[in-house]
Coordinates of C-alpha atoms and ligand atoms in Angstrom, one line a residue:
M23 CA 9.8 3.3 0.5
S24 CA 7.6 6.3 0.4
I25 CA 3.8 6.2 1.1
L26 CA 3.6 7.5 -2.5
S27 CA 5.1 4.3 -3.9
G28 CA 2.7 2.6 -6.4
K29 CA 0.3 5.6 -6.3
N30 CA -1.0 7.1 -9.6
I31 CA -0.2 10.8 -9.5
L32 CA -1.6 13.1 -12.1
L33 CA 0.4 16.3 -12.3
G34 CA -1.5 19.3 -13.8
I35 CA 0.7 22.1 -15.0
S36 CA -0.5 25.6 -15.7
A37 CA 1.3 28.5 -17.3
G38 CA 3.6 30.0 -14.7
I39 CA 7.3 30.4 -14.8
A40 CA 7.7 27.8 -12.0
A41 CA 6.6 25.2 -14.5
Y42 CA 10.3 24.7 -15.1
K43 CA 10.5 23.1 -11.7
T44 CA 8.0 20.4 -12.6
A45 CA 10.7 18.4 -14.4
S46 CA 12.3 17.9 -10.9
L47 CA 8.9 17.2 -9.4
V48 CA 8.2 14.5 -11.9
R49 CA 11.6 13.0 -11.3
L50 CA 11.1 13.0 -7.5
F51 CA 7.6 11.3 -7.8
V52 CA 9.1 8.6 -10.1
K53 CA 12.0 8.1 -7.8
V54 CA 9.7 7.4 -4.8
G55 CA 7.9 4.7 -6.9
A56 CA 4.8 6.7 -8.1
N57 CA 3.3 6.4 -11.6
V58 CA 3.1 9.8 -13.1
K59 CA 0.9 11.2 -15.9
V60 CA 1.1 14.9 -16.8
V61 CA -1.7 17.1 -18.1
M62 CA -0.7 20.6 -19.2
T63 CA -2.7 23.7 -20.1
P64 CA -1.9 24.7 -23.7
A65 CA -0.1 27.9 -22.5
S66 CA 2.1 26.1 -20.1
K67 CA 4.0 24.4 -23.0
E68 CA 5.7 27.8 -23.4
F69 CA 7.5 27.2 -20.1
V70 CA 8.4 23.5 -20.1
T71 CA 8.3 21.1 -23.0
P72 CA 6.0 18.0 -23.1
L73 CA 9.0 16.0 -24.4
T74 CA 10.9 16.7 -21.2
L75 CA 8.0 15.6 -19.1
S76 CA 7.0 12.6 -21.1
T77 CA 10.7 11.4 -21.0
L78 CA 10.9 11.8 -17.2
S79 CA 7.4 10.4 -16.5
K80 CA 7.7 7.6 -19.1
N81 CA 4.1 8.4 -20.1
P82 CA 2.5 10.5 -22.8
V83 CA 1.8 14.1 -21.8
Y84 CA -1.7 15.4 -22.5
S85 CA -2.7 19.0 -23.3
S86 CA -5.8 18.8 -25.4
F87 CA -8.9 16.7 -25.7
T88 CA -7.6 14.8 -28.8
S89 CA -4.2 13.6 -29.7
D90 CA -4.4 14.1 -33.5
E91 CA -5.9 16.9 -35.5
D92 CA -7.4 14.9 -38.4
E93 CA -9.7 12.0 -38.8
N94 CA -7.3 9.8 -36.8
A95 CA -8.1 11.9 -33.7
V96 CA -7.9 9.9 -30.5
W97 CA -9.9 11.2 -27.5
N98 CA -7.9 11.9 -24.4
S99 CA -10.6 11.0 -22.0
H100 CA -10.7 13.5 -19.1
V101 CA -12.9 11.0 -17.2
D102 CA -10.4 8.1 -17.5
L103 CA -7.5 10.4 -16.5
G104 CA -9.4 11.6 -13.5
L105 CA -10.4 8.1 -12.5
W106 CA -6.8 6.8 -13.0
A107 CA -5.4 9.2 -10.5
D108 CA -5.0 8.4 -6.8
L109 CA -4.2 12.0 -6.4
I110 CA -3.9 15.1 -8.5
L111 CA -1.5 17.9 -8.0
V112 CA -1.9 21.2 -9.9
A113 CA 1.5 22.9 -9.8
P114 CA 2.1 25.6 -10.6
A115 CA -1.5 26.7 -10.2
T116 CA -1.7 30.2 -11.7
A117 CA -4.3 32.9 -10.8
N118 CA -6.1 32.1 -14.1
T119 CA -6.3 28.3 -13.4
L120 CA -7.2 28.8 -9.8
S121 CA -10.0 31.1 -10.7
K122 CA -11.4 28.7 -13.4
M123 CA -11.1 25.7 -11.1
S124 CA -13.0 27.5 -8.3
N125 CA -15.7 28.6 -10.7
G126 CA -16.1 25.3 -12.5
I127 CA -15.0 26.8 -15.9
C128 CA -13.9 24.0 -18.1
D129 CA -12.2 25.2 -21.2
N130 CA -9.1 22.9 -21.3
L131 CA -8.3 19.3 -20.6
L132 CA -6.7 20.0 -17.2
L133 CA -9.9 21.7 -15.9
A134 CA -12.1 18.9 -17.3
V135 CA -9.9 16.3 -15.5
Y136 CA -10.1 18.4 -12.3
L137 CA -13.9 18.5 -12.4
S138 CA -14.3 14.8 -13.1
A139 CA -11.8 13.5 -10.6
K140 CA -12.9 11.9 -7.3
C141 CA -9.4 11.6 -5.7
P142 CA -7.7 14.1 -3.3
I143 CA -6.6 17.3 -5.2
Y144 CA -3.6 19.4 -4.1
F145 CA -2.8 22.7 -5.6
A146 CA 0.3 24.9 -5.3
P147 CA -0.6 28.6 -6.1
T148 CA 2.2 30.4 -7.8
M149 CA 2.3 34.0 -9.1
D150 CA 3.7 37.4 -8.4
L151 CA 3.1 38.8 -4.9
D152 CA 0.4 41.4 -5.7
M153 CA -1.5 38.8 -7.8
Y154 CA -1.2 36.4 -4.9
K155 CA -2.6 38.9 -2.5
H156 CA -5.4 40.0 -4.8
P157 CA -8.8 39.4 -3.1
S158 CA -10.0 37.4 -6.1
T159 CA -7.0 35.1 -5.9
L160 CA -7.4 34.7 -2.1
E161 CA -11.1 34.0 -2.7
S162 CA -10.3 31.3 -5.4
C163 CA -8.0 29.6 -2.9
K164 CA -10.6 29.8 -0.2
M165 CA -13.3 28.4 -2.4
L166 CA -11.1 25.6 -3.6
Q167 CA -10.3 24.6 -0.1
S168 CA -13.9 24.8 0.9
Y169 CA -14.6 22.1 -1.8
G170 CA -12.1 19.8 0.0
N171 CA -9.0 20.6 -2.2
I172 CA -5.7 20.9 -0.3
M173 CA -3.5 24.0 -0.8
I174 CA 0.2 23.8 -0.7
P175 CA 1.0 27.4 0.2
A176 CA 3.4 29.5 -1.8
T177 CA 6.6 30.5 -0.1
S178 CA 8.3 33.9 0.1
G179 CA 11.4 34.9 -1.7
E180 CA 12.6 36.4 -4.9
L181 CA 10.1 36.3 -7.7
A182 CA 10.5 36.2 -11.4
S183 CA 9.5 39.9 -11.6
G184 CA 12.5 40.7 -9.4
L185 CA 10.1 41.6 -6.5
V186 CA 10.5 39.9 -3.2
G187 CA 7.5 38.4 -1.4
E188 CA 5.0 35.6 -1.2
G189 CA 4.1 33.8 -4.4
R190 CA 7.0 31.4 -5.1
M191 CA 5.9 27.8 -5.8
A192 CA 7.1 25.5 -2.9
E193 CA 10.3 23.6 -3.8
P194 CA 9.7 20.2 -5.4
E195 CA 11.2 18.4 -2.4
D196 CA 8.9 20.3 -0.1
I197 CA 5.9 19.6 -2.3
V198 CA 6.6 15.9 -2.2
A199 CA 7.2 16.0 1.6
F200 CA 3.9 18.0 2.1
I201 CA 1.9 15.4 0.2
E202 CA 3.5 12.5 1.9
N203 CA 2.9 14.0 5.3
D204 CA -0.7 14.9 4.4
I205 CA -1.5 11.4 3.3
L206 CA 0.2 9.9 6.3
E207 CA -1.8 12.2 8.7
K208 CA -5.0 10.9 7.2
S209 CA -4.0 7.3 7.0
P210 CA -6.3 5.0 9.0
L211 CA -3.5 3.0 10.5
K212 CA -1.2 5.9 11.4
G213 CA 0.5 5.2 14.7
K214 CA -0.7 1.6 14.8
K215 CA 1.8 -1.2 15.2
V216 CA 1.0 -4.3 13.0
L217 CA 2.8 -7.6 13.6
I218 CA 2.7 -10.1 10.6
T219 CA 4.0 -13.6 10.1
A220 CA 4.7 -14.9 6.6
G221 CA 6.1 -17.8 4.7
P222 CA 7.0 -21.4 5.7
T223 CA 9.1 -22.6 8.5
Y224 CA 11.9 -25.1 8.1
E225 CA 12.4 -27.8 10.8
A226 CA 15.9 -29.2 10.7
I227 CA 16.3 -33.0 10.4
D228 CA 20.1 -32.8 10.2
P229 CA 22.6 -30.1 9.2
V230 CA 21.6 -30.3 5.5
R231 CA 17.9 -31.4 5.5
F232 CA 14.7 -30.0 6.8
I233 CA 10.9 -30.5 6.8
G234 CA 9.2 -27.5 5.1
N235 CA 6.2 -26.6 2.9
H236 CA 5.4 -24.8 -0.3
S237 CA 4.3 -21.5 1.1
S238 CA 5.7 -18.6 -0.9
G239 CA 5.2 -15.9 1.7
K240 CA 3.4 -13.7 -0.9
M241 CA 0.2 -13.3 1.1
G242 CA 2.0 -12.1 4.2
F243 CA 4.3 -9.7 2.3
E244 CA 1.3 -8.2 0.5
I245 CA -0.5 -7.7 3.9
A246 CA 2.7 -6.0 5.2
K247 CA 2.8 -3.6 2.2
A248 CA -0.9 -2.9 2.4
S249 CA -0.6 -2.1 6.2
A250 CA 2.4 0.2 5.6
N251 CA 0.6 2.0 2.8
L252 CA -2.2 2.7 5.3
G253 CA 0.4 4.3 7.6
A254 CA 1.1 1.4 10.0
E255 CA 4.5 0.6 11.5
V256 CA 5.0 -3.0 10.5
V257 CA 7.1 -5.9 11.9
L258 CA 7.1 -8.7 9.4
I259 CA 8.5 -12.0 10.7
S260 CA 9.1 -14.2 7.8
G261 CA 10.3 -17.8 7.3
P262 CA 12.6 -18.6 4.4
T263 CA 11.2 -17.0 1.2
H264 CA 12.2 -15.3 -2.0
Q265 CA 9.8 -12.3 -1.4
K266 CA 11.4 -8.9 -1.1
V267 CA 10.2 -5.7 0.3
S268 CA 11.8 -2.3 0.9
H269 CA 9.6 0.1 2.8
S270 CA 10.6 2.5 5.5
F271 CA 7.6 1.4 7.6
I272 CA 8.4 -2.3 7.4
K273 CA 10.9 -4.0 9.6
V274 CA 11.6 -7.6 8.3
I275 CA 12.8 -10.2 10.7
P276 CA 13.9 -13.3 9.0
V277 CA 13.5 -16.6 10.9
V278 CA 13.9 -20.3 10.0
S279 CA 12.1 -22.6 12.4
A280 CA 8.7 -22.5 14.2
Q281 CA 10.6 -22.0 17.5
D282 CA 12.5 -19.0 16.0
M283 CA 9.2 -17.5 14.8
Y284 CA 7.5 -18.1 18.1
D285 CA 10.3 -16.3 19.9
A286 CA 10.3 -13.3 17.5
V287 CA 6.6 -13.0 17.6
H288 CA 6.5 -12.9 21.4
Q289 CA 9.1 -10.2 21.4
Y290 CA 6.8 -7.9 19.5
F291 CA 3.3 -8.9 20.4
E292 CA 2.9 -7.0 23.6
T293 CA 3.3 -3.6 22.0
S294 CA 1.3 -4.5 18.8
D295 CA -2.2 -3.3 18.1
I296 CA -2.9 -5.8 15.3
A297 CA -1.4 -9.2 14.7
I298 CA -2.0 -11.1 11.5
L299 CA -0.5 -14.6 11.4
S300 CA -0.4 -15.8 7.8
A301 CA 2.7 -18.0 8.1
A302 CA 2.4 -21.7 7.2
V303 CA 4.1 -22.8 10.3
A304 CA 5.2 -26.5 10.4
D305 CA 2.9 -28.3 12.8
F306 CA 5.6 -31.0 13.6
K307 CA 9.3 -31.0 13.9
P308 CA 11.8 -33.8 14.3
K309 CA 12.2 -34.8 18.0
E310 CA 15.9 -35.1 17.6
V311 CA 18.0 -33.1 15.2
A312 CA 21.0 -35.2 14.0
L313 CA 24.3 -33.4 14.6
Q314 CA 25.9 -35.0 11.6
K315 CA 24.4 -35.6 8.1
I316 CA 22.3 -38.8 8.3
K317 CA 23.9 -41.6 6.1
K318 CA 21.7 -43.9 4.0
K319 CA 22.9 -47.0 5.7
E320 CA 19.5 -48.6 6.2
S321 CA 16.8 -49.2 3.6
T322 CA 14.2 -47.2 5.7
L323 CA 14.5 -44.2 8.0
T324 CA 12.0 -43.4 10.7
L325 CA 11.8 -39.9 12.0
E326 CA 10.0 -39.2 15.3
L327 CA 8.2 -35.9 15.1
E328 CA 6.8 -33.8 17.9
K329 CA 4.4 -30.9 17.8
T330 CA 5.7 -27.4 17.3
K331 CA 4.2 -24.6 19.5
D332 CA 1.1 -23.1 18.1
I333 CA 2.1 -19.5 17.8
L334 CA -1.4 -18.1 17.0
A335 CA -3.0 -20.0 19.9
S336 CA -0.3 -18.8 22.3
L337 CA -1.1 -15.2 21.3
G338 CA -4.9 -15.8 21.7
S339 CA -4.3 -16.9 25.3
I340 CA -2.4 -13.7 26.3
K341 CA -4.0 -11.1 24.1
K342 CA -5.3 -7.8 25.6
Q343 CA -5.8 -4.8 23.3
Q344 CA -4.6 -6.6 20.2
F345 CA -6.8 -7.4 17.3
L346 CA -5.8 -11.0 16.4
V347 CA -6.2 -12.5 12.9
G348 CA -5.4 -16.0 11.9
F349 CA -5.6 -18.0 8.7
A350 CA -7.1 -21.4 8.1
L351 CA -6.2 -23.5 5.1
E352 CA -8.8 -26.2 4.7
T353 CA -9.6 -29.0 2.3
N354 CA -13.0 -30.1 3.7
N355 CA -15.7 -28.9 6.2
E356 CA -14.1 -25.5 5.6
L357 CA -16.5 -23.2 7.5
E358 CA -16.9 -25.5 10.5
N359 CA -13.1 -26.0 10.8
A360 CA -12.4 -22.3 10.4
K361 CA -15.0 -21.3 13.0
A362 CA -13.6 -23.9 15.4
K363 CA -10.1 -22.5 15.0
L364 CA -11.4 -18.9 15.5
K365 CA -12.9 -20.0 18.9
A366 CA -10.1 -22.4 20.0
K367 CA -7.4 -19.8 19.3
N368 CA -9.4 -16.8 20.7
L369 CA -9.2 -14.8 17.4
N370 CA -11.1 -11.6 16.4
L371 CA -11.1 -12.7 12.7
I372 CA -10.1 -15.7 10.7
V373 CA -9.3 -15.8 7.0
L374 CA -10.4 -19.0 5.4
N375 CA -8.7 -20.4 2.2
S376 CA -10.1 -23.5 0.7
L377 CA -7.8 -25.7 -1.3
K378 CA -10.9 -26.7 -3.2
D379 CA -10.9 -23.3 -4.8
K380 CA -8.8 -23.0 -7.9
G381 CA -6.2 -20.2 -7.6
A382 CA -6.3 -20.2 -3.8
G383 CA -3.5 -21.2 -1.4
F384 CA 0.2 -21.7 -1.8
K385 CA 2.5 -20.6 -4.7
T386 CA -0.3 -18.7 -6.5
E387 CA -0.5 -15.0 -7.3
T388 CA -4.2 -15.1 -6.4
N389 CA -6.3 -16.1 -3.5
K390 CA -10.0 -16.7 -2.7
V391 CA -10.9 -16.0 0.9
T392 CA -13.8 -15.9 3.3
F393 CA -13.6 -13.8 6.5
I394 CA -15.3 -15.0 9.6
D395 CA -15.4 -12.8 12.7
D396 CA -16.0 -13.5 16.4
K397 CA -19.6 -12.5 16.0
D398 CA -20.0 -15.2 13.3
T399 CA -20.3 -12.7 10.4
I400 CA -19.2 -14.4 7.2
S401 CA -18.0 -12.4 4.2
E402 CA -17.1 -14.3 1.1
F403 CA -14.9 -12.8 -1.7
Q404 CA -14.2 -13.6 -5.3
L405 CA -10.9 -14.8 -6.6
K406 CA -8.5 -11.8 -6.5
S407 CA -4.8 -11.0 -6.6
K408 CA -3.1 -11.4 -3.3
T409 CA -2.5 -7.6 -3.4
D410 CA -6.3 -7.0 -3.5
V411 CA -7.0 -9.7 -0.9
A412 CA -4.5 -7.9 1.4
K413 CA -6.4 -4.6 0.9
D414 CA -9.8 -6.2 1.6
L415 CA -8.4 -7.7 4.8
L416 CA -7.0 -4.4 6.0
N417 CA -10.3 -2.7 5.2
E418 CA -12.2 -5.3 7.2
I419 CA -9.8 -4.9 10.2
I420 CA -10.0 -1.1 10.1
K421 CA -13.8 -1.4 10.0
Q422 CA -13.8 -3.7 13.0
I423 CA -11.4 -1.8 15.1
N424 CA -13.3 1.4 14.5
A425 CA -16.7 -0.1 15.2
Ligands
LIG77 N1 -0.3 -21.4 13.2 C1 0.7 -20.9 14.1 N2 1.6 -21.8 14.7 C2 1.5 -23.1 14.4 C3 0.6 -23.6 13.5 C4 -0.3 -22.7 12.9 O1 0.7 -19.7 14.4 N3 2.4 -24.0 14.9 C5 -1.2 -20.4 12.7 C6 -1.1 -20.1 11.2 O2 -0.2 -19.1 10.9 C7 -2.5 -19.8 10.8 C8 -3.3 -20.6 11.7 O3 -2.5 -21.0 12.8 O4 -2.8 -18.4 11.0 C9 -4.0 -21.8 11.2 O5 -3.1 -22.7 10.7 P1 -3.6 -24.1 10.1 O6 -2.4 -24.9 9.7 O7 -4.7 -23.9 9.1 O8 -4.3 -24.8 11.3 P2 -3.8 -25.6 12.5 O9 -4.2 -24.9 13.7 O10 -2.3 -25.9 12.4 O11 -4.6 -26.9 12.4 P3 -4.7 -28.1 11.3 O12 -3.3 -28.1 10.7 O13 -5.0 -29.2 12.2 O14 -5.8 -27.7 10.4

């Protein structure tokens, strides 16, 4: 999975011959899992049709401030489009559009979106070689970069005019790679190794039965995705779950029992920078595992259970540079219990879920959490999707490791 997966990309197209390449660009963005909306300058529609781009992006294409001419006119809000975008790419960016962008001229929808956007903005200058070298073009590019916009330089080669030189728009594959690398370079967890546990563990009773719990693994998988999206290299050790993830930065290691999870975690902990243990590990396992299926001969069956190893506590006792995060699922005396676990297991941060809160805990899409750190700082959050809880948790960890 690409770092662009799930990102909202607004592609701004201005009127250069390279606009024909934007069809491939949209396809590539969609292929890596991004959501794409296209805003065209009116003149660019001479070079590539809105129908092609709306079909490929699976979204309407915008080129004016209203969608209809008459009294049914619908406003295409430049503000909403700008806020929707996680990043904007203007490609091709012609001399005309570059000059208007750098001077704050705002006479079409694309320019208005550019001016109102708060996200990172990339631009790919494209024009004939002498236009590209013209001092005013160079000045526009310089000014735009001084405002924090990111230039994807033109390449050299044969140009539409037949001349050979600098001014060709970078190839769509190279533009996608450029943006991916740029985002990764600036990602706060770039180069960090994050170890995560997720899901339940199953403790065998006999060859067909086990003791387990209702954990879906959703929270841990969301934490893994959020970490990878921030540039981390993730090892996700998961008990049996239906969750799926496919991301080039996430290595999934499936395990079954608490002992399997313990062994896998210890294999990766030493080289980890951050460990987040969200798994619902069984606290007890049958002392003896029957080799054959247990028959129902008697009217009662007594199983003797023994404690599993506490994985989190074992990490707390050996941790060096690692930032260690645990979870506490509580039903009563929540804060005291969570604080006691934080101390007893030598954690940097604990995430408290209370089962008293509706929508928190196992098998839900949402969670309501409180973070408690080792300096006793308590941060309480509203009920949120587990995706957003994962983002909040990573933000908190980044804040703490950079403090
Ligand atoms: N945990 C673990 N290994 C275990 C049990 C728990 O790593 N054998 C971890 C969980 O992944 C979680 C944290 O410990 O991050 C807290 O789990 P929880 O069940 O709330 O607490 P326990 O320490 O097991 O205490 P109790 O069940 O008595 O509340």
